PDB file of C-alpha atoms in Angstrom:
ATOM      1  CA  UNK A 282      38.568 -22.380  25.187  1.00 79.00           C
ATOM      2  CA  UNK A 283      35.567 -23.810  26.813  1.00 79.00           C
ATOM      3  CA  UNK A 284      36.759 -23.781  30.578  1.00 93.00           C
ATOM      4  CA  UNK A 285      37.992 -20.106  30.155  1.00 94.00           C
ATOM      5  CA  UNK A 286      41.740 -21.854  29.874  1.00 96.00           C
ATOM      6  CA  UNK A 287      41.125 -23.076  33.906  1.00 97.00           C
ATOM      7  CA  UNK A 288      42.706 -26.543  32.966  1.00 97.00           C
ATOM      8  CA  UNK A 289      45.804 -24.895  30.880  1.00 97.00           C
ATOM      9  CA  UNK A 290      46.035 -22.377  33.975  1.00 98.00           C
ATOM     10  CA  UNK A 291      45.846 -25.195  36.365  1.00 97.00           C
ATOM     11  CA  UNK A 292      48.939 -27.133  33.842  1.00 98.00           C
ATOM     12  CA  UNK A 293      50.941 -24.044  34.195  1.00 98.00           C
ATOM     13  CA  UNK A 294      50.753 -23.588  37.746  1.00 98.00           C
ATOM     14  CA  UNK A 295      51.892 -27.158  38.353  1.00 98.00           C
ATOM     15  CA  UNK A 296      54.503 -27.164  35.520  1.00 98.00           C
ATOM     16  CA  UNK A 297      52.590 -29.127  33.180  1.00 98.00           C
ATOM     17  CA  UNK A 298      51.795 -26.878  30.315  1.00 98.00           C
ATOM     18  CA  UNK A 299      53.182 -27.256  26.850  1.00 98.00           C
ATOM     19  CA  UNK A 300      53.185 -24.765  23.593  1.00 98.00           C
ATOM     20  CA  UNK A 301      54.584 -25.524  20.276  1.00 97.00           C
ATOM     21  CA  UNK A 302      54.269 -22.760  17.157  1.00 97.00           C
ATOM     22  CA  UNK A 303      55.280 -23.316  13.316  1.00 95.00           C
ATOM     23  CA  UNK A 304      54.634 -20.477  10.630  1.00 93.00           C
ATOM     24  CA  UNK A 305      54.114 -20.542   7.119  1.00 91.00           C
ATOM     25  CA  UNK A 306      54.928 -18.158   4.683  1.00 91.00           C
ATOM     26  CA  UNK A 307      54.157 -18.138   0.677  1.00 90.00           C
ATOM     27  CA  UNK A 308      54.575 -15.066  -1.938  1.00 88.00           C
ATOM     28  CA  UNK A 309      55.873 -13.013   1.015  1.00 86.00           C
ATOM     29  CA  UNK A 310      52.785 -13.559   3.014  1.00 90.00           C
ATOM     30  CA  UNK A 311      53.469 -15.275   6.683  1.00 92.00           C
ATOM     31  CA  UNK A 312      50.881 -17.350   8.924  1.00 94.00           C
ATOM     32  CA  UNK A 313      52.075 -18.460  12.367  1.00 96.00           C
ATOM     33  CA  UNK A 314      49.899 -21.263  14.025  1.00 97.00           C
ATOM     34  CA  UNK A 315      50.345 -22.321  17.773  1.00 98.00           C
ATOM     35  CA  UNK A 316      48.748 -24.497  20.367  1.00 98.00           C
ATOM     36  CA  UNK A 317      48.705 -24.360  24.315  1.00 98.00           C
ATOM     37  CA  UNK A 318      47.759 -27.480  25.670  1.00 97.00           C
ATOM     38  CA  UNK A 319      48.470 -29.102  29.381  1.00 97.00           C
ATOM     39  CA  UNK A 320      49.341 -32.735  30.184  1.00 96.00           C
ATOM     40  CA  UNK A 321      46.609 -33.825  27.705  1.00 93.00           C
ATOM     41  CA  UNK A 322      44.820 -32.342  24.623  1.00 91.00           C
ATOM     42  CA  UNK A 323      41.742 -31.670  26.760  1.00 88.00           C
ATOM     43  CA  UNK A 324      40.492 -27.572  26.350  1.00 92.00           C
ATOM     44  CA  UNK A 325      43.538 -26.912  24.925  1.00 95.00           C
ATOM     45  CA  UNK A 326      44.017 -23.232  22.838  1.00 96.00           C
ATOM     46  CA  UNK A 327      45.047 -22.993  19.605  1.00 97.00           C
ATOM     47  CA  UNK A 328      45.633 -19.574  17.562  1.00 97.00           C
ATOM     48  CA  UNK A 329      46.615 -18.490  14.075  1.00 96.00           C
ATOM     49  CA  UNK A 330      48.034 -15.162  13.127  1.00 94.00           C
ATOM     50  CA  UNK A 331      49.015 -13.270   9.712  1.00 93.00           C
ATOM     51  CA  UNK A 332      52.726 -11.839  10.517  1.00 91.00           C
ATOM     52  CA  UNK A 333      53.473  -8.355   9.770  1.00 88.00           C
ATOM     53  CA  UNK A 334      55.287  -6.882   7.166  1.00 82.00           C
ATOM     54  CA  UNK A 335      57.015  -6.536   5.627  1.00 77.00           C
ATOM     55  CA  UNK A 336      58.398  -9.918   5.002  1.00 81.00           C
ATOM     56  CA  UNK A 337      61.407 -10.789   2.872  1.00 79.00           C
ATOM     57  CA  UNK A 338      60.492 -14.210   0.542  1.00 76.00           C
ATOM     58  CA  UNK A 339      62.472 -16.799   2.731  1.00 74.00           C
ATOM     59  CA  UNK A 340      62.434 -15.414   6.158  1.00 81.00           C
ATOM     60  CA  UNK A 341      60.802 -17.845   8.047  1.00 84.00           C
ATOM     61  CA  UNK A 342      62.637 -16.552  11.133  1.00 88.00           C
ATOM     62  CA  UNK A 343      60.116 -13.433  11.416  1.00 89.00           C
ATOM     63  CA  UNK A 344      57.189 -15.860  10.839  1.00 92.00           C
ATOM     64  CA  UNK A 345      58.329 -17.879  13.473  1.00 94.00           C
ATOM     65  CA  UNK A 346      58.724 -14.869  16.034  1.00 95.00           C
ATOM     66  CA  UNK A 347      54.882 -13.945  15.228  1.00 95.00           C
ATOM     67  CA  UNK A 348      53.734 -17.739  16.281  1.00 96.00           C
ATOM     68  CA  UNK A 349      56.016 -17.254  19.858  1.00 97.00           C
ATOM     69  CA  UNK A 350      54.558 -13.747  20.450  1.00 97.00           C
ATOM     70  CA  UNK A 351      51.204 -15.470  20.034  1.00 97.00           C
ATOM     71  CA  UNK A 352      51.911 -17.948  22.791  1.00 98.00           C
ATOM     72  CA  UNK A 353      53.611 -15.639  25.037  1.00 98.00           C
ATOM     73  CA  UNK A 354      50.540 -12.856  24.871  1.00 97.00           C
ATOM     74  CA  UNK A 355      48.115 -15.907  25.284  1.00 98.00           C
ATOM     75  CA  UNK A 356      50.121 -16.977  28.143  1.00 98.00           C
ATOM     76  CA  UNK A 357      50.407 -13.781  30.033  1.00 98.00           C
ATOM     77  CA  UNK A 358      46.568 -13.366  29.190  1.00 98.00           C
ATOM     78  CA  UNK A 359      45.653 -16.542  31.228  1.00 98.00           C
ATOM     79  CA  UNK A 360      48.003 -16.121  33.837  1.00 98.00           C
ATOM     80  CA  UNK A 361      46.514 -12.705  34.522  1.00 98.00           C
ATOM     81  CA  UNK A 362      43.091 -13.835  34.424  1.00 97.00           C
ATOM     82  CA  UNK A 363      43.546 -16.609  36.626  1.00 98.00           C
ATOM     83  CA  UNK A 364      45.940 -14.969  38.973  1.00 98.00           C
ATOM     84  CA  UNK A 365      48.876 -17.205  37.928  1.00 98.00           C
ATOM     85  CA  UNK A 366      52.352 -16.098  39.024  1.00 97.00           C
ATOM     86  CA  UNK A 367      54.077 -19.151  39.813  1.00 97.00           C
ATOM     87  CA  UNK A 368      54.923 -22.030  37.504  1.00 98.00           C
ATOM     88  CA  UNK A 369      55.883 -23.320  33.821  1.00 98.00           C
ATOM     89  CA  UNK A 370      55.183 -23.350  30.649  1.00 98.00           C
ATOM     90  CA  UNK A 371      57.598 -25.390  27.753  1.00 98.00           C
ATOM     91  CA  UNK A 372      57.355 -23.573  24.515  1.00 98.00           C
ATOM     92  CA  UNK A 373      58.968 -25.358  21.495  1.00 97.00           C
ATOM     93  CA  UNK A 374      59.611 -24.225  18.016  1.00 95.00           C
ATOM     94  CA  UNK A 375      61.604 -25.781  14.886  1.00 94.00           C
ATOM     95  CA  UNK A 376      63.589 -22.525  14.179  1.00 91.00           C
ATOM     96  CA  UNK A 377      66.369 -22.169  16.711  1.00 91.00           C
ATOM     97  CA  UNK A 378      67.144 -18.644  16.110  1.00 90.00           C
ATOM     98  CA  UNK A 379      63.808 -17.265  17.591  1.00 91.00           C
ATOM     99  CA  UNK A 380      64.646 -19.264  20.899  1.00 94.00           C
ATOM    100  CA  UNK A 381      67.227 -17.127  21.665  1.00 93.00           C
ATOM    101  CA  UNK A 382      65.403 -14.334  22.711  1.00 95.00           C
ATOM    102  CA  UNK A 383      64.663 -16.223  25.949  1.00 97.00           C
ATOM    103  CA  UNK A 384      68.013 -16.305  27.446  1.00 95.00           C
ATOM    104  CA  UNK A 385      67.483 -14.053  30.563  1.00 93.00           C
ATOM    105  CA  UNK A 386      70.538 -12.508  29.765  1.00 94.00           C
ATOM    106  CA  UNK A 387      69.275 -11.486  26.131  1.00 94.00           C
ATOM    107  CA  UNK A 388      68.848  -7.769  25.362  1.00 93.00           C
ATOM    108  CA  UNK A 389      67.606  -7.152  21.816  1.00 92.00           C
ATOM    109  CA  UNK A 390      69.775  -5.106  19.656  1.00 91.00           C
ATOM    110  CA  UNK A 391      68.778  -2.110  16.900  1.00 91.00           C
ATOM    111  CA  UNK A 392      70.833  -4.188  14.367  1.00 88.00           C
ATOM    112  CA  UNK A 393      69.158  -7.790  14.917  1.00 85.00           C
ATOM    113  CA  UNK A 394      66.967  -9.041  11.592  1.00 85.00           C
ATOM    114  CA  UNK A 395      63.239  -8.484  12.555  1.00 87.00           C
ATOM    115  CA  UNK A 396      63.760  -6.053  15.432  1.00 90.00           C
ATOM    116  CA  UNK A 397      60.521  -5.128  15.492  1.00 89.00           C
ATOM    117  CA  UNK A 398      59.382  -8.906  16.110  1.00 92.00           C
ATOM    118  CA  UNK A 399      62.355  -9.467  18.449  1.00 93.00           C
ATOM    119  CA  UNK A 400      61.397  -6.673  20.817  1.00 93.00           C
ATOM    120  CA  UNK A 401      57.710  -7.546  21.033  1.00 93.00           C
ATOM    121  CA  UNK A 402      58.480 -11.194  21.725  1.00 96.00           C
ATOM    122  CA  UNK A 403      61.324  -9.914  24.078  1.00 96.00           C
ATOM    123  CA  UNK A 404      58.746  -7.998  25.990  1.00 96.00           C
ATOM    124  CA  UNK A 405      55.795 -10.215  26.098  1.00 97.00           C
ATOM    125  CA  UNK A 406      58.631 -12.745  28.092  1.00 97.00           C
ATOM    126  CA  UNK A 407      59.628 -10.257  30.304  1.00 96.00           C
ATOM    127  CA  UNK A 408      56.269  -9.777  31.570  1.00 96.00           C
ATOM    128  CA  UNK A 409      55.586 -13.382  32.173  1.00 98.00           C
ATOM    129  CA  UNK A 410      54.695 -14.093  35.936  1.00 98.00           C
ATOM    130  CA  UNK A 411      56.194 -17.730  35.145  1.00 98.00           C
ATOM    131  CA  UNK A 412      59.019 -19.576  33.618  1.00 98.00           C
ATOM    132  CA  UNK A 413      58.700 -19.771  30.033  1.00 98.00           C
ATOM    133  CA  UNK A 414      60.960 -22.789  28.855  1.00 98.00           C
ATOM    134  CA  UNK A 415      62.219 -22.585  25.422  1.00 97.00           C
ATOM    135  CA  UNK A 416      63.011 -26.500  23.549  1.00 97.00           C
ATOM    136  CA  UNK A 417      63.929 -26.778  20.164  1.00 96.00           C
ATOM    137  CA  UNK A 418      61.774 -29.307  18.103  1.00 92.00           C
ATOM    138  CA  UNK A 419      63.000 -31.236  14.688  1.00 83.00           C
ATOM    139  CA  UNK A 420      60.188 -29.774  12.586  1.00 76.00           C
ATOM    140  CA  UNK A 421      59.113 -31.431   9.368  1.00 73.00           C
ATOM    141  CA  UNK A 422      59.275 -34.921  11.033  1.00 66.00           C
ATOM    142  CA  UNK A 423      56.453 -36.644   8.968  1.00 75.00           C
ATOM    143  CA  UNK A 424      57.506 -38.449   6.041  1.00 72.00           C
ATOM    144  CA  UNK A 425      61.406 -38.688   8.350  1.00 75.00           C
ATOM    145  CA  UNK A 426      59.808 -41.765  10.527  1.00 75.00           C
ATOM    146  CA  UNK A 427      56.429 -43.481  10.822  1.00 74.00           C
ATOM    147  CA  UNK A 428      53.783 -41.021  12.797  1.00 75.00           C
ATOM    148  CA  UNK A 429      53.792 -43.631  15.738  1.00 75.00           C
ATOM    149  CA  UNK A 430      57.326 -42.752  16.610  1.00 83.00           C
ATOM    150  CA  UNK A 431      57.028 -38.906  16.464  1.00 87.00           C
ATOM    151  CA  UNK A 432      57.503 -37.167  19.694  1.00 91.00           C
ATOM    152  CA  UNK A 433      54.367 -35.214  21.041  1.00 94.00           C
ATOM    153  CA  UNK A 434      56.371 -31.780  20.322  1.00 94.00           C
ATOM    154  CA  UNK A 435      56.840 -33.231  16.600  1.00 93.00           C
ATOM    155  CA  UNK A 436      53.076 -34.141  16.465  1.00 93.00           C
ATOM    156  CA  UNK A 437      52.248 -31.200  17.300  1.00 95.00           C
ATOM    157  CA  UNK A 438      54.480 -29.072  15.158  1.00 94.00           C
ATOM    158  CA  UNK A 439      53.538 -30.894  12.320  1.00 93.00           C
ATOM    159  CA  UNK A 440      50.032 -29.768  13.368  1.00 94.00           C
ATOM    160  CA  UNK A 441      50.717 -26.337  13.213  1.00 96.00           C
ATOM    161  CA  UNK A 442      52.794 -26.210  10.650  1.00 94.00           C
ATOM    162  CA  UNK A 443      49.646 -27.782   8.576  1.00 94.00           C
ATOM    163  CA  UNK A 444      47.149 -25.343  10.473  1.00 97.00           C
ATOM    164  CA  UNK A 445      49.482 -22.291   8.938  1.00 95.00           C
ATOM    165  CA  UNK A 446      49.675 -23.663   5.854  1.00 95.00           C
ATOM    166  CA  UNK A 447      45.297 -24.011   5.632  1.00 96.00           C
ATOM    167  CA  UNK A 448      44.980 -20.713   7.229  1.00 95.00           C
ATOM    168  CA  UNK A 449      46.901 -19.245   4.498  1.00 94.00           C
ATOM    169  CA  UNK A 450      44.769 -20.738   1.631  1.00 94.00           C
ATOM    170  CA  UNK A 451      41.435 -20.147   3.141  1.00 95.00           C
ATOM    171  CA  UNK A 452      42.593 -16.776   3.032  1.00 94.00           C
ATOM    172  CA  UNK A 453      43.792 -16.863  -0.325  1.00 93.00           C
ATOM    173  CA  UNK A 454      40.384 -18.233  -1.744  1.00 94.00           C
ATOM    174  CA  UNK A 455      38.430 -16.092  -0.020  1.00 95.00           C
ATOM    175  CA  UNK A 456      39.615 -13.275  -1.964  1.00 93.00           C
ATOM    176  CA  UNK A 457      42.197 -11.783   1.033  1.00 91.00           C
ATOM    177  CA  UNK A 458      44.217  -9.108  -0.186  1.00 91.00           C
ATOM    178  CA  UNK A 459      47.373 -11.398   0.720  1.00 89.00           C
ATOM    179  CA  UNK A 460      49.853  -8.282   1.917  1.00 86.00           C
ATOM    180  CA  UNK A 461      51.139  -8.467   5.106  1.00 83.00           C
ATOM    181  CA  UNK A 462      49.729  -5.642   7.837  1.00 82.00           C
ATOM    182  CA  UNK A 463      52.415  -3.566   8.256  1.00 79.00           C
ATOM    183  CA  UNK A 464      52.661  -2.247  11.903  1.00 65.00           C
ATOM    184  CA  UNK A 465      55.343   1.100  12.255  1.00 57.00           C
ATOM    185  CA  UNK A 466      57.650   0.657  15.200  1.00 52.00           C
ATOM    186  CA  UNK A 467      57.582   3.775  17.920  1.00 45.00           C
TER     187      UNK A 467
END
């Protein structure tokens, strides 16, 4: 981020700011993509990230937790370096299960699917210094209606969605092992 995140800072403190994730996940390997931007595109952050293992063929719900954890550990990154502790950030995501988790009344249980996940994401929010928003966005929008009539949080689902997707094959042809990091849980 060329401004050190100052204008995404400066978006959350005024209630501006806007995050949107999608993951990826082929042959039991995951990729979560996500973008932090404010009002405008202008210096905005974007991050990819392989999702631990392991991963069950079809379980898009722990992909999608890695992409939120990614915005929520960027978010309390820039809030800390800039001093942020008041203000908003909307984070959006096509899979409505992961928004749960950020019900203040939530409390994550042993026997929830992806625990692991769960807890980490539950965490990260619960260190936030701002309001973290959750909105669910119709994902897979492109090809539904003509581009000009997708919503921003569409546009840019679509985006990451495609970003995961890339991320995953450069990885693939560069000769990446392809198995999931598996991280034990203490």
């Amino acid at each position: 981020v060329p401004d050190n995140a100052l204008y995404i800072a400066q978006s959350i403190s005024q209630d501006q700011a806007l995050a949107v994730s999608d993951a990826s996940l082929k042959a039991s390997f995951g990729m979560a993509a996500f973008i932090i931007e404010g009002p405008t595109s202008s210096n905005h952050l974007v991050g990819v990230n392989i999702v631990p293992g392991p991963i069950i063929e079809g379980d898009s719900y722990h992909c999608e937790l890695s992409g939120l954890i990614g915005i929520v550990s960027a978010v309390n990154a820039i809030c800390s370096f800039h001093h942020i502790t008041t203000g908003s950030i909307t984070i959006a995501c096509d899979n409505r299960s992961s928004l749960f988790i950020f019900n203040p009344e939530f409390v994550p249980e042993p026997t929830y699917n992806s625990f692991d996940l769960v807890c980490s994401l539950w965490a990260e929010i619960r260190h936030a210094p701002i309001t973290l928003k959750a909105k669910h966005v119709r994902g897979h929008q492109v090809g539904k209606k003509d581009r000009a009539f997708l919503t921003r949080t569409e546009r840019l689902n679509h985006e990451m969605d495609s970003l995961a997707k890339a991320y995953w094959n450069t990885l693939y042809l560069s000769g990446h092992s392809m198995t999931a990091p598996i991280h034990p849980v203490h």
